Coordinates of C-alpha atoms and ligand atoms in Angstrom, one line a residue:
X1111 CA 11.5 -20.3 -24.6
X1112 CA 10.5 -16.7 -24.5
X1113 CA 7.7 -16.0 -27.3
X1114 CA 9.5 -13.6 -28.5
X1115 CA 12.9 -11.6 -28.8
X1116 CA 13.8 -9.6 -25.6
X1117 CA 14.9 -6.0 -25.6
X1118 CA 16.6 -4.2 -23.1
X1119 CA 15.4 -1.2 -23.3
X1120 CA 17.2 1.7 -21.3
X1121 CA 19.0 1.2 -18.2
X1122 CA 17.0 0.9 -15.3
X1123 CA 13.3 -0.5 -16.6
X1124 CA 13.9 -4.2 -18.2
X1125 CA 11.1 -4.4 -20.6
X1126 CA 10.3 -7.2 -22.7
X1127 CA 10.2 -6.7 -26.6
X1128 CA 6.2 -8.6 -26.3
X1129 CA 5.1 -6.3 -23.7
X1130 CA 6.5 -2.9 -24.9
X1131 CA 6.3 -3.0 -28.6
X1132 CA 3.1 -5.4 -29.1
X1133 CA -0.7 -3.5 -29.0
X1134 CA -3.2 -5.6 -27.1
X1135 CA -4.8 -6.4 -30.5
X1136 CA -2.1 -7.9 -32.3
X1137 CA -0.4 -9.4 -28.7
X1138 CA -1.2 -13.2 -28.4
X1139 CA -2.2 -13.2 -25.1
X1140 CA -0.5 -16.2 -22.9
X1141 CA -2.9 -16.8 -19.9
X1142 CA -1.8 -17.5 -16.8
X1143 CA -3.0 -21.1 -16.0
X1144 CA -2.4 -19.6 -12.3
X1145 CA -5.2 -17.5 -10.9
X1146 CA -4.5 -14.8 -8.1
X1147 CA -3.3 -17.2 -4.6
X1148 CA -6.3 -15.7 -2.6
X1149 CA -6.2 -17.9 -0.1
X1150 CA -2.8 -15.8 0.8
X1151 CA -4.8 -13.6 2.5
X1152 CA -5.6 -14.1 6.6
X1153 CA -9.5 -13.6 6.3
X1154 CA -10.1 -9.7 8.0
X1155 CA -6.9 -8.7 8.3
X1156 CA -7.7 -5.6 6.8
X1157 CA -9.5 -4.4 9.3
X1158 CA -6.3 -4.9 12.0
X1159 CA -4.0 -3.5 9.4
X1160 CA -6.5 -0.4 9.5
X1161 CA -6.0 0.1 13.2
X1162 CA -2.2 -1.0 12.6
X1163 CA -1.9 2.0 10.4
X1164 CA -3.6 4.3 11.9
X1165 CA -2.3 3.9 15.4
X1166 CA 1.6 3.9 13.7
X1167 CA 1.3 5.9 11.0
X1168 CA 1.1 9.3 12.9
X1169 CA 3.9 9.5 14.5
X1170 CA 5.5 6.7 16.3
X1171 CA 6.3 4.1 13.7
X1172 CA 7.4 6.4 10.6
X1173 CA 10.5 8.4 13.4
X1174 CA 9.9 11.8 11.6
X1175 CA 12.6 13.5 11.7
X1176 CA 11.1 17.1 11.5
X1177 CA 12.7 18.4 8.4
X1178 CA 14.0 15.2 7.1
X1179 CA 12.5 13.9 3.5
X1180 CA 14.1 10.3 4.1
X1181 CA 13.2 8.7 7.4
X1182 CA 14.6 5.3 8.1
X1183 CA 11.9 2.9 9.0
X1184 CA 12.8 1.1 11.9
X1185 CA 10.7 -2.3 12.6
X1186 CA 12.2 -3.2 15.8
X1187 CA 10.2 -0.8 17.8
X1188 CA 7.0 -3.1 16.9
X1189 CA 5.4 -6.1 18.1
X1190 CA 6.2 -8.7 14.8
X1191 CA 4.4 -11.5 16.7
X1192 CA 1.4 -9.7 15.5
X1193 CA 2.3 -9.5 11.8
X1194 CA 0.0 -11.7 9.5
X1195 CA 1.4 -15.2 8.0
X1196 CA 0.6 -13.8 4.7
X1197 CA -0.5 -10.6 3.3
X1198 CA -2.3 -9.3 0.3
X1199 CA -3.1 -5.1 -0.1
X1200 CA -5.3 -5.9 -3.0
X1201 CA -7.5 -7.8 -0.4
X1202 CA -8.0 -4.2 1.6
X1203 CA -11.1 -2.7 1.6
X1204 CA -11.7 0.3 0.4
X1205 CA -9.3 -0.8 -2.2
X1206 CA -5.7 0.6 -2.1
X1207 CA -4.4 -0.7 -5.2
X1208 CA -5.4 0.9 -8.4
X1209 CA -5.5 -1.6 -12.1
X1210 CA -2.3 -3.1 -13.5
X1211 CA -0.6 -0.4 -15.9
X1212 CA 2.1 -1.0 -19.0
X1213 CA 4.6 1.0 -19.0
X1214 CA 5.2 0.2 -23.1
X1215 CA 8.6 0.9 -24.6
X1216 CA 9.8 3.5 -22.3
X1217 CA 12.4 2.9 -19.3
X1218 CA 9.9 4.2 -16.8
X1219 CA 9.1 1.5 -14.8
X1220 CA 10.4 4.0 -11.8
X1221 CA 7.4 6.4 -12.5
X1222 CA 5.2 3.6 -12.5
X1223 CA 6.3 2.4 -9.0
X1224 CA 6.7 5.5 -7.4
X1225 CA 3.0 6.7 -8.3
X1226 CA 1.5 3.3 -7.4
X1227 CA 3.0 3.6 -4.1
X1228 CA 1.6 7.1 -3.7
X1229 CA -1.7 5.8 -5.0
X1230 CA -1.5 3.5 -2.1
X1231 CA -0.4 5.7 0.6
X1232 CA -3.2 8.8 -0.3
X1233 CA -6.1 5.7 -0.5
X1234 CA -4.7 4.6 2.9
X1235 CA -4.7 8.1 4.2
X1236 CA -8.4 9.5 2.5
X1237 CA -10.4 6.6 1.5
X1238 CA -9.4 7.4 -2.1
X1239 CA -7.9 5.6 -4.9
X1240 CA -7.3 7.6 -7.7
X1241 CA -4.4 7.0 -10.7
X1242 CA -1.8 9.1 -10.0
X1243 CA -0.1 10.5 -13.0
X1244 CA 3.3 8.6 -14.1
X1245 CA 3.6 10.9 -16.7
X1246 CA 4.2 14.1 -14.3
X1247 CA 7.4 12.5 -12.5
X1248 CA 8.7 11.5 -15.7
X1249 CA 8.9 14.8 -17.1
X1250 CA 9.1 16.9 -14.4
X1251 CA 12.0 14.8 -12.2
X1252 CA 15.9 15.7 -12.9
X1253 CA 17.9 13.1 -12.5
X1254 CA 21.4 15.5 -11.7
X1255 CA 23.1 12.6 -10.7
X1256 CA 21.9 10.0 -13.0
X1257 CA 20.4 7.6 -10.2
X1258 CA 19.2 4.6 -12.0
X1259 CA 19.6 6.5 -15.5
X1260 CA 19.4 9.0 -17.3
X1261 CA 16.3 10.1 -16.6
X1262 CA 13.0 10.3 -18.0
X1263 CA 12.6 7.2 -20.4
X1264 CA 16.1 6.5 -19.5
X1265 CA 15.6 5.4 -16.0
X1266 CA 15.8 7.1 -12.2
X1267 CA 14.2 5.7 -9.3
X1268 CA 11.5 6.1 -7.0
X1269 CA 13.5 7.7 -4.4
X1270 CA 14.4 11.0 -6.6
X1271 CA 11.1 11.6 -7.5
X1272 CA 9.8 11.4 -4.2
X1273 CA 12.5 13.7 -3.3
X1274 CA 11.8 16.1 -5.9
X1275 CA 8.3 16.3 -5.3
X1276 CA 9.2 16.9 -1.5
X1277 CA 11.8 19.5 -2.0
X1278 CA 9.4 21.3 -4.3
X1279 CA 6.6 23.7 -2.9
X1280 CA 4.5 23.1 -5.5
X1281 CA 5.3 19.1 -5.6
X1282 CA 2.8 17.3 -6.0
X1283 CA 1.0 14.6 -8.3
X1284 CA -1.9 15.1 -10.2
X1285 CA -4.4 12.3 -11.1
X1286 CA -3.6 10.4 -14.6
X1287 CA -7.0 11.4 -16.0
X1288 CA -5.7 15.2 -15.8
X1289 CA -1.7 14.4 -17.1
X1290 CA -2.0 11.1 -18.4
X1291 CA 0.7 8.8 -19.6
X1292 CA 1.7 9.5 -23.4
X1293 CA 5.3 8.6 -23.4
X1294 CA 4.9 4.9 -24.0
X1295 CA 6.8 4.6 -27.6
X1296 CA 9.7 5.9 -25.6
X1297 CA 9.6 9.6 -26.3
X1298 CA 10.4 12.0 -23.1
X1299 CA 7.8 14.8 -22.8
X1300 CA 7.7 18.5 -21.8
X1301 CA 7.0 18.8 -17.5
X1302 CA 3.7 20.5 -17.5
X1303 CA 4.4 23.6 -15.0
X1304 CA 0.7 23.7 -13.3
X1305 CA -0.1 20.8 -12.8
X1306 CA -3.8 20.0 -11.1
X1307 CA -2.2 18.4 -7.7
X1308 CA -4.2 15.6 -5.8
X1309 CA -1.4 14.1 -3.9
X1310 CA 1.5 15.6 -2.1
X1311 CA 4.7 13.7 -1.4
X1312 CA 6.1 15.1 1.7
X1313 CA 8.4 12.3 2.3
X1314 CA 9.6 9.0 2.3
X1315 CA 10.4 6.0 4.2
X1316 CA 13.2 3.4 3.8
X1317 CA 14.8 0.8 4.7
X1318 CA 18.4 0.1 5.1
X1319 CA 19.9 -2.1 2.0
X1320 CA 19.6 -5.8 2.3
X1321 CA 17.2 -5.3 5.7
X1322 CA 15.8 -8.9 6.5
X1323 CA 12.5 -9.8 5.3
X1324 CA 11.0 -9.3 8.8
X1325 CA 11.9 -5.7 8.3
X1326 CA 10.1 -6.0 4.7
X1327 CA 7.5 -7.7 5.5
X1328 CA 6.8 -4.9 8.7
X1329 CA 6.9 -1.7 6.4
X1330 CA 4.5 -3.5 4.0
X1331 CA 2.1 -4.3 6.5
X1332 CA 2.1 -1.3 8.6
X1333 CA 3.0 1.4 6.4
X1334 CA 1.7 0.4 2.9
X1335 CA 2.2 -0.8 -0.2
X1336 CA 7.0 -0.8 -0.9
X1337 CA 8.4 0.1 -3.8
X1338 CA 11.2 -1.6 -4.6
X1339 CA 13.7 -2.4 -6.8
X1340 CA 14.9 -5.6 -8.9
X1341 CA 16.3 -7.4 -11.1
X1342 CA 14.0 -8.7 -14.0
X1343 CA 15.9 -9.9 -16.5
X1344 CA 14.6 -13.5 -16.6
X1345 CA 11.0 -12.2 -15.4
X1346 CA 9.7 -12.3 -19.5
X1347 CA 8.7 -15.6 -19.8
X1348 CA 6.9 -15.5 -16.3
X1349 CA 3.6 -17.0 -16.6
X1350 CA 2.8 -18.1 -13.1
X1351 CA 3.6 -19.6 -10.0
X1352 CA 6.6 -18.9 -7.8
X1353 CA 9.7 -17.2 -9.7
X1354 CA 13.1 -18.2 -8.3
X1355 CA 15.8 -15.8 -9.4
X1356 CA 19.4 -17.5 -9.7
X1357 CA 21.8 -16.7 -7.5
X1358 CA 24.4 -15.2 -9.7
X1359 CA 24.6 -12.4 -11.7
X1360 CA 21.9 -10.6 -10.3
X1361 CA 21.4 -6.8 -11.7
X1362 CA 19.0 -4.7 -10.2
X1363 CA 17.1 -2.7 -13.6
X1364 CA 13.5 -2.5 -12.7
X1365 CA 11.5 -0.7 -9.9
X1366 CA 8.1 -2.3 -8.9
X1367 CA 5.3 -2.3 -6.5
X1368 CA 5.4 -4.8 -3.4
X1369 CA 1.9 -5.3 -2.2
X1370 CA 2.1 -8.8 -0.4
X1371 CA 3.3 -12.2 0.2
X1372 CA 2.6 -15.4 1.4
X1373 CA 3.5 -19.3 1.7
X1374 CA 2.6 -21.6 -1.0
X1375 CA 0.9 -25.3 0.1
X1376 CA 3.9 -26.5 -0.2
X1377 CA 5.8 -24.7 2.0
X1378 CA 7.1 -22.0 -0.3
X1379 CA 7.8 -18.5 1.2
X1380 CA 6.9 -15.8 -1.7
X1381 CA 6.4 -12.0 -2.2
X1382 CA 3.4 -11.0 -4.4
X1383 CA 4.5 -8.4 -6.6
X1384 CA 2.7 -5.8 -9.2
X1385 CA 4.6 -5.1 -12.3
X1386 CA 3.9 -2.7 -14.9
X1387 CA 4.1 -5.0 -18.0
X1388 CA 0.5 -4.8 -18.6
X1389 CA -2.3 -7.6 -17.0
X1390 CA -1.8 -9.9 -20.1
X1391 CA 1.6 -10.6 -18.4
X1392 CA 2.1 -13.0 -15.3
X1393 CA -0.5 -13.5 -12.7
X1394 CA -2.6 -11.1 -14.3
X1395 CA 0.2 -8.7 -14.7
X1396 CA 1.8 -9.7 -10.5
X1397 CA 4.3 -11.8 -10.1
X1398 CA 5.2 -13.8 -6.8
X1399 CA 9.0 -14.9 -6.6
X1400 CA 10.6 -16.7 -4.0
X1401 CA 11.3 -14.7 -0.9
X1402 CA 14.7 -15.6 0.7
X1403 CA 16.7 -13.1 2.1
X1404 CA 19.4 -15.3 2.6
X1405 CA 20.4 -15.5 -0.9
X1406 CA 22.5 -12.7 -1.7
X1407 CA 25.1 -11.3 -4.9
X1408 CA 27.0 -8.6 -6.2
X1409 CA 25.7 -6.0 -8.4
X1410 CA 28.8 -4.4 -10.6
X1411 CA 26.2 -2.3 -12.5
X1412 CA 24.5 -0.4 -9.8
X1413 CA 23.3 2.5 -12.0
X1414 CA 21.2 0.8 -13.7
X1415 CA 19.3 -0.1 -10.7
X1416 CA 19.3 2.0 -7.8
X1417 CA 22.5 3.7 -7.9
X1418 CA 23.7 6.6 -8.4
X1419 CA 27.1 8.1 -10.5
X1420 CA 28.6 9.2 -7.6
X1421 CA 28.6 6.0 -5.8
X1422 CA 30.0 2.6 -5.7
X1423 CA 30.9 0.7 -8.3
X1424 CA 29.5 -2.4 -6.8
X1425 CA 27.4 -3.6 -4.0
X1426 CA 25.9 -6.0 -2.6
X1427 CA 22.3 -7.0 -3.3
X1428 CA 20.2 -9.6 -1.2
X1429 CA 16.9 -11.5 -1.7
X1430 CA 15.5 -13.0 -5.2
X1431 CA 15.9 -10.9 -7.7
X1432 CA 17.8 -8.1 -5.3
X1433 CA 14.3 -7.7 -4.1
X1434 CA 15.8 -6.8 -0.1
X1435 CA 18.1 -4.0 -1.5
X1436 CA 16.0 -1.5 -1.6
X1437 CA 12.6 -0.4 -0.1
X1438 CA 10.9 2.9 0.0
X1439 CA 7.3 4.1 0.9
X1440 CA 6.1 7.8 0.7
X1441 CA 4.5 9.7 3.0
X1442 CA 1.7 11.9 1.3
X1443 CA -1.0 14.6 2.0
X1444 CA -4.3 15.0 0.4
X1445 CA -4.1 18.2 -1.2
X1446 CA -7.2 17.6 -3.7
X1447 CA -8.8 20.2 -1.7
X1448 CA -7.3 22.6 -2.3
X1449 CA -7.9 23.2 -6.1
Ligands
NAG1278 C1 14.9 11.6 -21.6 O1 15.2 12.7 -20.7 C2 16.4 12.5 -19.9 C3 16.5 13.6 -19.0 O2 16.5 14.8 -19.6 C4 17.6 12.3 -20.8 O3 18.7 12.1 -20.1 C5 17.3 11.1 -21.7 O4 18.4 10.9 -22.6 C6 16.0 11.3 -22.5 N1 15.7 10.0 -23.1 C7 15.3 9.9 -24.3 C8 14.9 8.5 -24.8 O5 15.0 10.9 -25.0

C-alpha cells in the first residue's frame, strides 16, 4: 500500500503526492532496507571508460553531422565485446554525477533530466561537476508544439530543451547556485534573459525508439550518463530492489537520468536509475528496474511522455517501464570561461 494518496500531477512528470507536497520535516522518511548494489561496479572501469570516451567522443563515435543538433548514435561501429558486465557512473572518478534533487510539485521532471545529463556530459568533458540550473530550461524553453506538455510545470522533454539551448546563440545553462530552482509548489517563473552561462548545449545524441539494450547500454558507457523517458506510475511505493513494470498499460510520463546497470546475484538483469523524487525516496532517491527489452506495449497517450501534438496517436514503447523508447545525451562546451 502506498503511504499515501498519489497525485498526478501534470502530464509528463508523475509525482507522488509524499514526495511533492511533504517538507523533509514533516515527511516520514521510509528507508530503503537496500543500500546502493556497489558491487555492480567492474573494479577500474572508470579509468577504461575515460579512454573509451575520450578516444570516441571527438569525432568518430558521436557521427556529427556538421550542422545537425540531433545526431543518431550509432553502436554498431564499436567493439561491444569490450563493454563492462555492469556499469555504475556514480563509481567515476572525478565524480560525474551531481546529489539527488526533488523536483517537488511541479511537472518538471524533464528539466531535471535534461540538466543532470548536461551536468554529466560538461564533468566528463572539464573535470567539473557543477549543478546546472533546472530552473533556466523551465522558464526559458517553449514548448510550440506541446512535446510532452504544456510546458514549463506542465511537462516537455529533454529533447526541446536541448534543442532550444542549441538553436539559441546565447543557449546555454547556468549553474543552480546563480538561477536556482524556485518553482517547486508548481508555479512557472519568468526566463531570466542574461543568464551567467557555464555549460553550452550544442547538441544532442539519440537513439532510435525501442533500440535494443546493447545499443543502451553502449551510449551509456561511452558517451555518458542517458536521459530517458518512462513510465512511473507504479514507481511510488518503490523502496528497493529490482522494479518490474507490468507489461500492459504502460504510459511513458516521467523523464529521468540513466547512469548504470547491472545483474543482480540472482541472475537479474537491471538498469540503475536516478530520479528526482528527492533521496528519501528509493535506493537513496535511484531506482533499478528490470531491464528487458523484450517486453514491449502500446502507448495511446504519447504526449504525455515523449510525444509531440503533431504526431501519432500511439506508439509503441519497449523495455520496463518504456525505458528503451527513448534515449538522448547532449553534447556540451565549457563556456564558464568566458564570463
Ligand atoms: C507553465 O508554462 C507553460 C508554458 O507557457 C504553460 O503552457 C503552462 O500552462 C504553465 N503551467 C502552469 C502550471 O502555470
Amino acid at each position: 500500500m502506498p503511504p499515501f494518496g498519489l497525485r498526478l500531477c501534470f502530464t509528463l512528470c508523475f509525482v507522488p503526492f509524499a514526495y511533492a507536497s511533504r517538507s523533509p520535516a514533516n515527511f516520514q522518511v521510509v528507508q530503503s532496507s537496500n543500500k546502493l548494489d556497489t558491487t555492480a561496479t567492474t573494479p577500474g572501469f572508470g579509468l577504461n571508460s575515460a579512454l573509451l570516451y575520450r578516444t570516441t567522443g571527438s569525432q568518430k563515435s558521436v557521427r556529427l553531422n556538421k550542422d545537425a543538433i540531433a545526431n543518431e548514435y550509432d553502436p554498431s561501429t564499436k567493439n561491444e565485446q569490450s563493454l563492462p558486465a555492469s556499469f555504475d557512473w556514480r563509481n567515476y572518478q572525478p565524480a560525474v554525477i551531481s546529489p539527488v534533487k526533488n523536483q517537488g510539485a511541479c511537472g518538471s521532471c524533464w528539466t531535471f533530466a535534461a540538466s543532470e545529463c548536461a551536468e554529466s556530459a560538461y564533468a566528463l568533458k572539464t573535470g567539473k561537476l557543477v549543478d546546472l540550473s533546472e530552473q533556466q530550461i523551465l522558464d526559458c524553453t517553449p514548448n510550440p508544439d506541446h512535446c510532452g506538455g504544456t510546458g514549463g510545470c506542465s511537462g516537455g522533454t529533454a529533447e526541446i530543451a536541448y534543442q532550444h539551448m542549441a538553436a539559441t546563440s546565447s543557449g546555454g545553462l547556468s549553474s543552480e547556485w546563480t538561477y536556482p530552482y524556485v518553482s517547486g509548489k508548481g508555479a512557472n517563473q519568468t526566463c531570466q534573459k542574461e543568464p551567467h552561462v557555464v555549460a553550452n548545449v550544442k547538441a544532442y545524441n539519440f537513439l532510435p525508439p525501442n533500440s535494443k539494450d546493447a545499443a543502451l547500454k553502449s551510449m551509456l558507457v561511452r558517451l555518458g550518463p542517458v536521459a530517458v523517458a518512462v513510465d512511473a506510475s507504479s514507481w511510488s511505493s518503490y523502496k528497493g530492489g529490482v522494479f518490474e513494470c507490468k507489461p500492459t498499460d504502460v504510459k511513458l510520463n516521467h523523464a529521468v537520468q540513466l547512469v548504470g546497470y547491472g545483474t543482480t546475484d540472482d541472475g537479474t538483469d537491471y538498469w540503475t536509475i536516478r530520479n528526482s523524487w528527492s533521496p528519501q525516496w528509493g535506493e537513496d532517491g535511484y531506482i533499478r528496474i528490470k531491464r528487458d527489452d523484450s517486453q514491449c506495449d502500446i502507448d495511446d497517450v504519447p504526449t504525455e511522455g515523449q510525444g509531440c501534438a503533431s504526431g501519432p496517436t500511439s506508439v509503441k514503447v519497449c523495455g520496463h517501464c518504456g525505458i528503451n523508447y527513448d534515449a538522448v545525451v547532449p553534447i556540451v562546451e565549457d563556456q564558464s570561461h568566458i564570463q
